[in-house]
Short mmCIF file of C-alpha atoms in Angstrom, two decimals:
data_model
loop_
_atom_site.label_atom_id
_atom_site.label_comp_id
_atom_site.label_asym_id
_atom_site.label_seq_id
_atom_site.Cartn_x
_atom_site.Cartn_y
_atom_site.Cartn_z
CA UNK A 17 125.45 148.94 -4.78
CA UNK A 18 122.47 147.22 -6.38
CA UNK A 19 123.47 143.87 -7.71
CA UNK A 20 120.67 141.38 -8.50
CA UNK A 21 122.82 138.60 -9.90
CA UNK A 22 122.71 135.28 -8.15
CA UNK A 23 125.20 132.47 -8.72
CA UNK A 24 123.07 129.35 -8.85
CA UNK A 25 119.58 128.12 -9.65
CA UNK A 26 119.32 127.17 -5.97
CA UNK A 27 119.91 130.80 -5.00
CA UNK A 28 117.59 131.98 -7.80
CA UNK A 29 114.66 129.82 -6.52
CA UNK A 30 115.41 130.16 -2.84
CA UNK A 31 112.34 130.77 -0.70
CA UNK A 32 109.69 129.75 -3.24
CA UNK A 33 107.06 128.26 -0.88
CA UNK A 34 104.65 125.36 -1.34
CA UNK A 35 101.40 126.62 -2.72
CA UNK A 36 103.08 129.47 -4.65
CA UNK A 37 101.50 130.81 -7.88
CA UNK A 38 104.28 130.60 -10.49
CA UNK A 39 104.08 132.66 -13.69
CA UNK A 40 106.10 130.88 -16.41
CA UNK A 41 106.50 132.83 -19.68
CA UNK A 42 107.14 131.20 -23.00
CA UNK A 43 105.32 130.38 -26.27
CA UNK A 44 106.25 126.81 -26.94
CA UNK A 45 109.87 126.74 -25.79
CA UNK A 46 110.58 130.23 -27.03
CA UNK A 47 111.03 132.68 -24.18
CA UNK A 48 110.70 130.03 -21.53
CA UNK A 49 113.09 130.11 -18.58
CA UNK A 50 113.96 126.42 -18.81
CA UNK A 51 116.98 126.59 -16.44
CA UNK A 52 114.92 128.27 -13.78
CA UNK A 53 112.08 125.73 -14.32
CA UNK A 54 114.64 122.85 -13.89
CA UNK A 55 115.77 124.72 -10.75
CA UNK A 56 112.22 124.79 -9.46
CA UNK A 57 111.92 121.05 -10.00
CA UNK A 58 115.16 120.59 -7.91
CA UNK A 59 114.11 123.11 -5.35
CA UNK A 60 111.12 121.01 -4.40
CA UNK A 61 108.20 123.43 -3.90
CA UNK A 62 104.86 121.65 -4.38
CA UNK A 63 101.10 122.27 -4.48
CA UNK A 64 101.89 124.98 -7.03
CA UNK A 65 99.56 126.99 -9.24
CA UNK A 66 101.31 127.18 -12.60
CA UNK A 67 100.37 129.95 -15.03
CA UNK A 68 101.72 129.14 -18.48
CA UNK A 69 100.39 129.59 -22.04
CA UNK A 70 99.99 125.83 -22.56
CA UNK A 71 100.21 122.54 -20.73
CA UNK A 72 103.36 121.76 -22.70
CA UNK A 73 104.48 118.96 -24.98
CA UNK A 74 105.58 115.61 -23.61
CA UNK A 75 109.20 115.60 -22.62
CA UNK A 76 109.23 119.38 -21.87
CA UNK A 77 110.25 120.75 -18.53
CA UNK A 78 106.62 121.89 -17.95
CA UNK A 79 105.35 118.34 -18.47
CA UNK A 80 108.02 117.05 -16.09
CA UNK A 81 106.89 119.45 -13.31
CA UNK A 82 103.31 118.37 -13.93
CA UNK A 83 104.02 114.60 -13.97
CA UNK A 84 106.05 114.90 -10.79
CA UNK A 85 102.75 115.92 -9.21
CA UNK A 86 104.08 119.29 -8.06
CA UNK A 87 101.32 121.36 -9.61
CA UNK A 88 97.85 121.54 -8.06
CA UNK A 89 96.33 123.80 -10.67
CA UNK A 90 97.32 124.80 -14.22
CA UNK A 91 96.07 128.08 -15.63
CA UNK A 92 96.65 128.23 -19.37
CA UNK A 93 95.09 128.98 -22.73
CA UNK A 94 95.13 125.43 -24.07
CA UNK A 95 95.92 121.83 -23.19
CA UNK A 96 96.51 119.13 -25.78
CA UNK A 97 94.50 116.00 -25.12
CA UNK A 98 97.46 113.86 -26.20
CA UNK A 99 99.88 115.28 -23.61
CA UNK A 100 100.87 114.67 -20.03
CA UNK A 101 98.76 117.64 -18.99
CA UNK A 102 95.75 116.28 -20.87
CA UNK A 103 96.19 112.80 -19.36
CA UNK A 104 96.64 114.18 -15.80
CA UNK A 105 93.48 116.30 -16.26
CA UNK A 106 91.41 113.36 -17.51
CA UNK A 107 92.71 111.20 -14.64
CA UNK A 108 91.52 113.91 -12.17
CA UNK A 109 95.04 114.55 -10.96
CA UNK A 110 95.34 118.11 -12.19
CA UNK A 111 92.93 121.04 -11.92
CA UNK A 112 92.99 123.12 -15.13
CA UNK A 113 91.55 126.59 -15.74
CA UNK A 114 91.57 127.41 -19.46
CA UNK A 115 91.62 131.17 -20.21
CA UNK A 116 91.62 132.79 -23.65
CA UNK A 117 95.16 133.78 -24.41
CA UNK A 118 94.55 137.49 -24.64
CA UNK A 119 92.56 137.48 -21.43
CA UNK A 120 95.32 135.51 -19.72
CA UNK A 121 97.85 138.13 -20.76
CA UNK A 122 95.54 140.99 -19.81
CA UNK A 123 94.74 139.54 -16.34
CA UNK A 124 98.43 139.52 -15.60
CA UNK A 125 98.91 143.02 -17.08
CA UNK A 126 96.05 144.15 -14.76
CA UNK A 127 97.75 142.58 -11.79
CA UNK A 128 100.95 144.47 -12.52
CA UNK A 129 99.13 147.67 -13.34
CA UNK A 130 96.92 147.77 -10.26
CA UNK A 131 93.64 147.35 -12.17
CA UNK A 132 91.32 145.46 -9.80
CA UNK A 133 88.98 144.12 -12.55
CA UNK A 134 88.09 144.68 -16.19
CA UNK A 135 85.41 143.79 -18.71
CA UNK A 136 86.22 142.14 -22.06
CA UNK A 137 84.11 140.97 -24.94
CA UNK A 138 86.36 137.90 -25.35
CA UNK A 139 84.35 134.81 -24.54
CA UNK A 140 81.35 136.74 -23.25
CA UNK A 141 78.92 134.90 -25.55
CA UNK A 142 80.50 131.47 -25.01
CA UNK A 143 80.29 128.66 -22.43
CA UNK A 144 83.16 130.34 -20.58
CA UNK A 145 80.62 132.96 -19.40
CA UNK A 146 78.37 130.45 -17.74
CA UNK A 147 77.70 131.43 -14.10
CA UNK A 148 79.82 134.51 -14.33
CA UNK A 149 79.10 138.24 -14.51
CA UNK A 150 78.36 139.45 -17.97
CA UNK A 151 77.37 143.05 -18.59
CA UNK A 152 76.31 144.79 -21.79
CA UNK A 153 78.69 147.67 -22.45
CA UNK A 154 78.36 149.82 -25.64
CA UNK A 155 75.84 147.33 -26.96
CA UNK A 156 78.12 144.31 -26.51
CA UNK A 157 78.16 141.57 -23.93
CA UNK A 158 81.35 141.77 -21.82
CA UNK A 159 82.73 139.38 -19.29
CA UNK A 160 84.13 140.50 -15.91
CA UNK A 161 87.70 139.37 -15.39
CA UNK A 162 89.98 139.66 -12.35
CA UNK A 163 93.72 140.16 -12.19
CA UNK A 164 96.05 137.22 -12.03
CA UNK A 165 99.09 137.93 -9.85
CA UNK A 166 102.05 135.64 -9.21
CA UNK A 167 104.06 134.94 -6.14
CA UNK A 168 106.94 134.18 -8.46
CA UNK A 169 107.62 134.97 -12.17
CA UNK A 170 110.28 133.01 -14.10
CA UNK A 171 111.59 135.21 -16.92
CA UNK A 172 113.79 134.38 -19.95
CA UNK A 173 115.89 137.34 -21.09
CA UNK A 174 118.64 137.86 -23.68
CA UNK A 175 120.67 140.57 -21.90
CA UNK A 176 120.69 141.82 -18.31
CA UNK A 177 122.65 144.22 -16.19
CA UNK A 178 123.12 144.30 -12.43
CA UNK A 179 120.06 146.44 -11.93
CA UNK A 180 118.03 143.76 -13.60
CA UNK A 181 117.32 145.80 -16.78
CA UNK A 182 116.42 143.27 -19.47
CA UNK A 183 116.16 142.89 -23.18
CA UNK A 184 114.56 140.06 -25.18
CA UNK A 185 115.26 138.66 -28.67
CA UNK A 186 112.54 138.52 -31.36
CA UNK A 187 109.57 136.48 -30.13
CA UNK A 188 111.40 135.51 -26.92
CA UNK A 189 109.58 138.53 -25.48
CA UNK A 190 106.00 137.09 -25.44
CA UNK A 191 104.67 136.90 -21.88
CA UNK A 192 107.95 137.89 -20.21
CA UNK A 193 107.46 141.65 -19.75
CA UNK A 194 103.86 141.17 -18.53
CA UNK A 195 104.70 138.47 -16.08
CA UNK A 196 107.76 140.34 -14.79
CA UNK A 197 105.45 143.10 -13.62
CA UNK A 198 102.85 140.81 -12.15
CA UNK A 199 104.74 138.84 -9.46
CA UNK A 200 106.00 139.53 -5.94
CA UNK A 201 109.33 137.86 -6.75
CA UNK A 202 110.56 138.13 -10.36
CA UNK A 203 113.51 135.91 -11.28
CA UNK A 204 115.13 136.20 -14.66
CA UNK A 205 117.59 134.03 -16.46
CA UNK A 206 119.75 135.75 -19.06
CA UNK A 207 122.04 134.59 -21.85
CA UNK A 208 124.23 137.65 -21.67
CA UNK A 209 125.46 139.87 -18.84
CA UNK A 210 126.25 143.46 -19.67
CA UNK A 211 127.70 146.35 -17.64
CA UNK A 212 125.34 148.80 -16.12
CA UNK A 213 124.92 151.52 -18.69
CA UNK A 214 125.73 149.24 -21.70
CA UNK A 215 122.07 148.90 -22.63
CA UNK A 216 120.74 152.05 -24.30
CA UNK A 217 118.04 153.34 -21.93
CA UNK A 218 115.63 153.49 -24.85
CA UNK A 219 116.20 149.75 -25.51
CA UNK A 220 115.52 148.40 -22.05
CA UNK A 221 112.41 146.29 -22.45
CA UNK A 222 111.81 145.31 -18.81
CA UNK A 223 113.22 147.96 -16.39
CA UNK A 224 115.08 146.49 -13.49
CA UNK A 225 112.56 147.74 -10.96
CA UNK A 226 110.40 144.76 -11.93
CA UNK A 227 113.17 142.26 -11.46
CA UNK A 228 114.50 140.87 -8.12
CA UNK A 229 117.08 138.26 -9.16
CA UNK A 230 119.05 137.47 -12.26
CA UNK A 231 120.84 134.21 -13.19
CA UNK A 232 123.39 134.03 -16.01
CA UNK A 233 122.74 130.88 -18.14
CA UNK A 234 124.56 129.51 -21.14
CA UNK A 235 123.09 129.13 -24.61
CA UNK B 24 84.96 113.18 -59.91
CA UNK B 25 81.58 112.12 -61.17
CA UNK B 26 80.08 115.57 -60.85
CA UNK B 27 82.80 116.95 -63.00
CA UNK B 28 84.44 119.24 -60.42
CA UNK B 29 87.68 119.20 -58.35
CA UNK B 30 87.50 120.64 -54.87
CA UNK B 31 90.28 123.03 -53.95
CA UNK B 32 93.11 121.57 -51.87
CA UNK B 33 94.63 123.37 -48.87
CA UNK B 34 96.92 125.48 -51.05
CA UNK B 35 93.99 126.26 -53.36
CA UNK B 36 91.87 127.52 -50.53
CA UNK B 37 94.75 129.54 -49.10
CA UNK B 38 95.57 131.06 -52.49
CA UNK B 39 91.90 131.96 -53.12
CA UNK B 40 91.73 133.85 -49.80
CA UNK B 41 95.14 135.52 -50.40
CA UNK B 42 93.86 136.84 -53.76
CA UNK B 43 91.29 138.95 -51.88
CA UNK B 44 93.67 140.58 -49.37
CA UNK B 45 94.68 144.09 -50.56
CA UNK B 46 97.98 145.92 -49.99
CA UNK B 47 98.17 147.73 -46.64
CA UNK B 48 95.94 145.54 -44.56
CA UNK B 49 97.10 144.29 -41.14
CA UNK B 50 96.14 140.63 -41.10
CA UNK B 51 96.26 137.92 -38.45
CA UNK B 52 96.53 134.39 -39.83
CA UNK B 53 95.42 131.61 -37.53
CA UNK B 54 97.12 128.23 -37.33
CA UNK B 55 96.54 125.58 -40.04
CA UNK B 56 95.42 126.55 -43.55
CA UNK B 57 95.10 130.25 -42.60
CA UNK B 58 98.85 130.39 -41.98
CA UNK B 59 99.45 129.18 -45.50
CA UNK B 60 97.55 132.25 -46.87
CA UNK B 61 100.78 134.21 -46.22
CA UNK B 62 102.63 132.01 -48.78
CA UNK B 63 100.27 133.22 -51.54
CA UNK B 64 100.42 136.97 -51.01
CA UNK B 65 102.92 138.29 -53.66
CA UNK B 66 106.08 139.66 -52.16
CA UNK B 67 105.49 143.06 -53.80
CA UNK B 68 102.08 143.45 -52.20
CA UNK B 69 102.78 144.93 -48.75
CA UNK B 70 100.46 143.17 -46.32
CA UNK B 71 101.45 143.35 -42.65
CA UNK B 72 100.98 139.94 -41.02
CA UNK B 73 100.47 139.84 -37.28
CA UNK B 74 101.16 136.74 -35.22
CA UNK B 75 99.63 136.37 -31.76
CA UNK B 76 102.98 135.70 -30.08
CA UNK B 77 104.00 139.34 -30.75
CA UNK B 78 105.09 139.61 -34.41
CA UNK B 79 104.12 142.53 -36.60
CA UNK B 80 105.27 141.99 -40.17
CA UNK B 81 105.80 138.22 -40.23
CA UNK B 82 107.58 136.98 -43.32
CA UNK B 83 107.87 133.57 -45.02
CA UNK B 84 109.63 130.53 -43.56
CA UNK B 85 113.47 130.78 -43.68
CA UNK B 86 115.75 128.49 -45.60
CA UNK B 87 116.56 125.42 -43.34
CA UNK B 88 120.08 126.80 -42.70
CA UNK B 89 118.76 130.20 -41.73
CA UNK B 90 116.36 129.15 -38.97
CA UNK B 91 116.38 131.49 -35.93
CA UNK B 92 115.04 129.58 -32.91
CA UNK B 93 113.89 132.86 -31.29
CA UNK B 94 111.62 133.77 -34.17
CA UNK B 95 108.45 131.66 -34.57
CA UNK B 96 104.80 132.24 -35.50
CA UNK B 97 101.57 131.28 -33.68
CA UNK B 98 102.09 127.64 -34.67
CA UNK B 99 105.68 127.85 -33.27
CA UNK B 100 107.00 127.31 -36.80
CA UNK B 101 110.18 129.23 -37.77
CA UNK B 102 109.51 132.41 -39.72
CA UNK B 103 111.28 135.52 -40.81
CA UNK B 104 110.51 139.16 -40.18
CA UNK B 105 109.80 141.55 -43.07
CA UNK B 106 111.83 144.74 -43.29
CA UNK B 107 109.83 147.26 -41.23
CA UNK B 108 108.45 144.62 -38.90
CA UNK B 109 108.60 144.73 -35.13
CA UNK B 110 107.90 142.75 -31.89
CA UNK B 111 105.54 143.39 -29.00
CA UNK B 112 104.78 141.61 -25.80
CA UNK B 113 101.80 139.44 -25.37
CA UNK B 114 99.41 141.91 -23.76
CA UNK B 115 100.16 144.42 -26.58
CA UNK B 116 99.79 141.61 -29.14
CA UNK B 117 96.31 140.87 -27.96
CA UNK B 118 95.55 144.58 -27.62
CA UNK B 119 96.22 144.60 -31.36
CA UNK B 120 93.76 141.75 -31.81
CA UNK B 121 91.07 142.89 -29.40
CA UNK B 122 91.38 146.57 -29.93
CA UNK B 123 90.26 146.62 -33.52
CA UNK B 124 93.74 147.23 -34.99
CA UNK B 125 93.56 144.28 -37.39
CA UNK B 126 91.88 144.79 -40.79
CA UNK B 127 91.38 141.07 -41.05
CA UNK B 128 91.67 137.87 -39.09
CA UNK B 129 91.62 134.55 -40.92
CA UNK B 130 90.83 131.48 -38.83
CA UNK B 131 90.00 127.84 -39.34
CA UNK B 132 86.74 126.42 -38.04
CA UNK B 133 84.61 123.38 -37.41
CA UNK B 134 81.36 125.17 -38.26
CA UNK B 135 79.99 128.56 -39.19
CA UNK B 136 76.34 129.52 -38.86
CA UNK B 137 74.34 131.68 -41.29
CA UNK B 138 74.39 134.57 -38.76
CA UNK B 139 78.18 134.35 -38.55
CA UNK B 140 78.60 132.34 -35.36
CA UNK B 141 82.02 130.65 -35.21
CA UNK B 142 82.74 127.32 -33.65
CA UNK B 143 86.43 126.33 -33.81
CA UNK B 144 87.68 125.35 -30.44
CA UNK B 145 85.83 122.29 -29.11
CA UNK B 146 83.53 119.56 -30.30
CA UNK B 147 81.59 119.34 -27.01
CA UNK B 148 80.47 122.12 -24.71
CA UNK B 149 82.02 120.66 -21.54
CA UNK B 150 84.93 118.82 -23.06
CA UNK B 151 87.48 118.74 -20.25
CA UNK B 152 90.57 119.21 -22.42
CA UNK B 153 90.13 122.68 -23.86
CA UNK B 154 92.13 124.21 -26.62
CA UNK B 155 91.12 127.86 -26.83
CA UNK B 156 94.47 129.52 -27.41
CA UNK B 157 93.98 132.94 -28.97
CA UNK B 158 90.90 132.13 -31.02
CA UNK B 159 88.25 133.94 -28.89
CA UNK B 160 90.25 137.17 -28.67
CA UNK B 161 91.06 137.09 -32.34
CA UNK B 162 87.49 136.35 -33.36
CA UNK B 163 85.86 139.26 -31.51
CA UNK B 164 88.39 142.00 -32.24
CA UNK B 165 89.16 142.26 -35.95
CA UNK B 166 87.42 144.60 -38.35
CA UNK B 167 86.52 141.50 -40.37
CA UNK B 168 86.80 137.82 -39.77
CA UNK B 169 87.16 135.28 -42.55
CA UNK B 170 87.14 131.54 -42.12
CA UNK B 171 88.84 128.94 -44.26
CA UNK B 172 87.57 125.37 -43.89
CA UNK B 173 86.35 122.31 -45.86
CA UNK B 174 82.79 122.70 -46.93
CA UNK B 175 81.75 119.41 -45.23
CA UNK B 176 83.24 117.02 -42.75
CA UNK B 177 85.04 113.90 -43.90
CA UNK B 178 81.71 112.13 -43.36
CA UNK B 179 79.98 114.63 -45.62
CA UNK B 180 78.14 116.57 -42.88
CA UNK B 181 77.75 120.29 -43.71
CA UNK B 182 79.97 122.71 -41.83
CA UNK B 183 77.89 125.76 -42.96
CA UNK B 184 74.85 125.55 -40.78
CA UNK B 185 71.66 127.30 -39.67
CA UNK B 186 72.98 127.13 -36.16
CA UNK B 187 76.31 125.67 -34.95
CA UNK B 188 76.20 122.29 -33.18
CA UNK B 189 79.64 122.81 -31.52
CA UNK B 190 80.37 125.29 -28.75
CA UNK B 191 80.84 128.85 -30.01
CA UNK B 192 84.07 130.82 -30.11
CA UNK B 193 82.16 134.05 -30.87
CA UNK B 194 78.68 135.05 -32.04
CA UNK B 195 77.95 136.88 -35.26
CA UNK B 196 81.67 137.42 -35.96
CA UNK B 197 82.35 135.77 -39.38
CA UNK B 198 82.02 137.91 -42.48
CA UNK B 199 83.18 135.46 -45.18
CA UNK B 200 83.91 131.80 -45.64
CA UNK B 201 86.38 130.25 -48.08
CA UNK B 202 85.72 126.54 -48.58
CA UNK B 203 87.10 123.94 -50.98
CA UNK B 204 83.93 124.46 -52.99
CA UNK B 205 82.94 128.12 -52.76
CA UNK B 206 83.33 131.60 -51.38
CA UNK B 207 80.35 132.79 -49.31
CA UNK B 208 79.63 136.04 -47.59
CA UNK B 209 77.73 136.17 -44.30
CA UNK B 210 75.08 138.83 -44.63
CA UNK B 211 72.03 139.89 -42.59
CA UNK B 212 70.03 137.66 -44.99
CA UNK B 213 72.36 134.67 -44.46
CA UNK B 214 74.96 133.04 -46.77
CA UNK B 215 75.43 134.63 -50.16
CA UNK B 216 77.47 132.67 -52.70
CA UNK B 217 80.20 134.95 -54.26
CA UNK B 218 82.12 132.33 -56.06
CA UNK B 219 81.85 128.64 -56.83
CA UNK B 220 84.39 126.24 -58.26
CA UNK B 221 84.14 125.25 -61.93
CA UNK B 222 81.85 122.34 -62.67
CA UNK B 223 79.79 122.51 -59.46
CA UNK B 224 76.25 123.77 -59.70
CA UNK B 225 74.61 126.07 -57.24
CA UNK B 226 72.09 123.33 -56.45
CA UNK B 227 74.87 120.80 -55.74
CA UNK B 228 76.52 123.35 -53.44
CA UNK B 229 73.23 124.01 -51.64
CA UNK B 230 72.78 120.23 -51.18
CA UNK B 231 76.12 120.22 -49.25
CA UNK B 232 75.09 123.08 -47.04
CA UNK B 233 72.74 123.01 -44.05
CA UNK B 234 71.78 126.68 -44.24
CA UNK B 235 69.88 128.16 -47.22
CA UNK B 236 72.08 129.91 -49.83
CA UNK B 237 71.40 133.00 -51.88
CA UNK B 238 72.98 133.91 -55.24
CA UNK B 239 75.14 137.01 -55.32
#
């Protein structure tokens, strides 16, 4: 019997090694697997590469992971200057790669989809293209981008069954389905546990084949 | 004011842009004043508002007692969903933006050049703390890009320029600019003034603009 449920955050984050690339979904706090992120802080892995839409606001779990010095490199679409991430960056204590948000999503989609590279017009005529391969395609400069795969993805779901089939609420979805497909180990937290077969097959948003572990959380 | 004109405020600029958005368009509204454009589209005019975090058919802010913490816009402010609206994941949301599925994107800016270059993400080319977000994807993908911004900086420096002084978000992308003083189209011949606030002369507007202006 396939049963992907784990009983604790410790079990959910077991085996995440130092140096891992961690894909953390969420747009602001919405759709962010906060319990799993707290679990990662407890678990102790360090020298991490964190992929997340932003460097987070002060007081957030993301900011806590960063200020604890556990992240070597942050890959994100923006960092606020007045934030822990911004201050760590300016102090030379955090490497940051800023990627346009759509390119960030597409690089992870490519990783999950087996696309080894792609060209995009986004940022091709900006400073982001300096020193990189730009090619004119259909009369337009386009920038070569490579996939962004994770060792671990931390997913925030609304409902899950024991196969790991997931649904999301409203804008909770954001990066979650893309990141779930782009990591070697995909761990989901869910507000609700449902019986296998309870989710209408047409309504499953992330099929369980992309999910390895599921943790039931409250809230 | 001495010149006998009153610049539009934020709501005034948002309302002026909203006036020009026809029924049926799919529109992305950037953070800041562009988001407020949605407040000025009449409820009976069906405009489909896209938000980069995966909303198709964003509606107005809810009453304080009806806030849904799972439903936010690109500025992470609580919103509602219009009847008929839907949600997509982030890669699809940016496929909408990049893939030419938006009739219009409205963004804020620091500067716009007379050939439509947009500068809206940094004040220095190699500023270490970068805030790109979705701006570059949104700027290159829409069928048309409009900008809403103050005509000059607080210090009075023109934001409509021959060439941008700040790092670019995209080249040749902007089609129209709504400022607190005027509405200007970006054409192959440069800025063309479509509309100007009452009491402000064309010459006074030109004096507040770095690039040459043409009359419509």
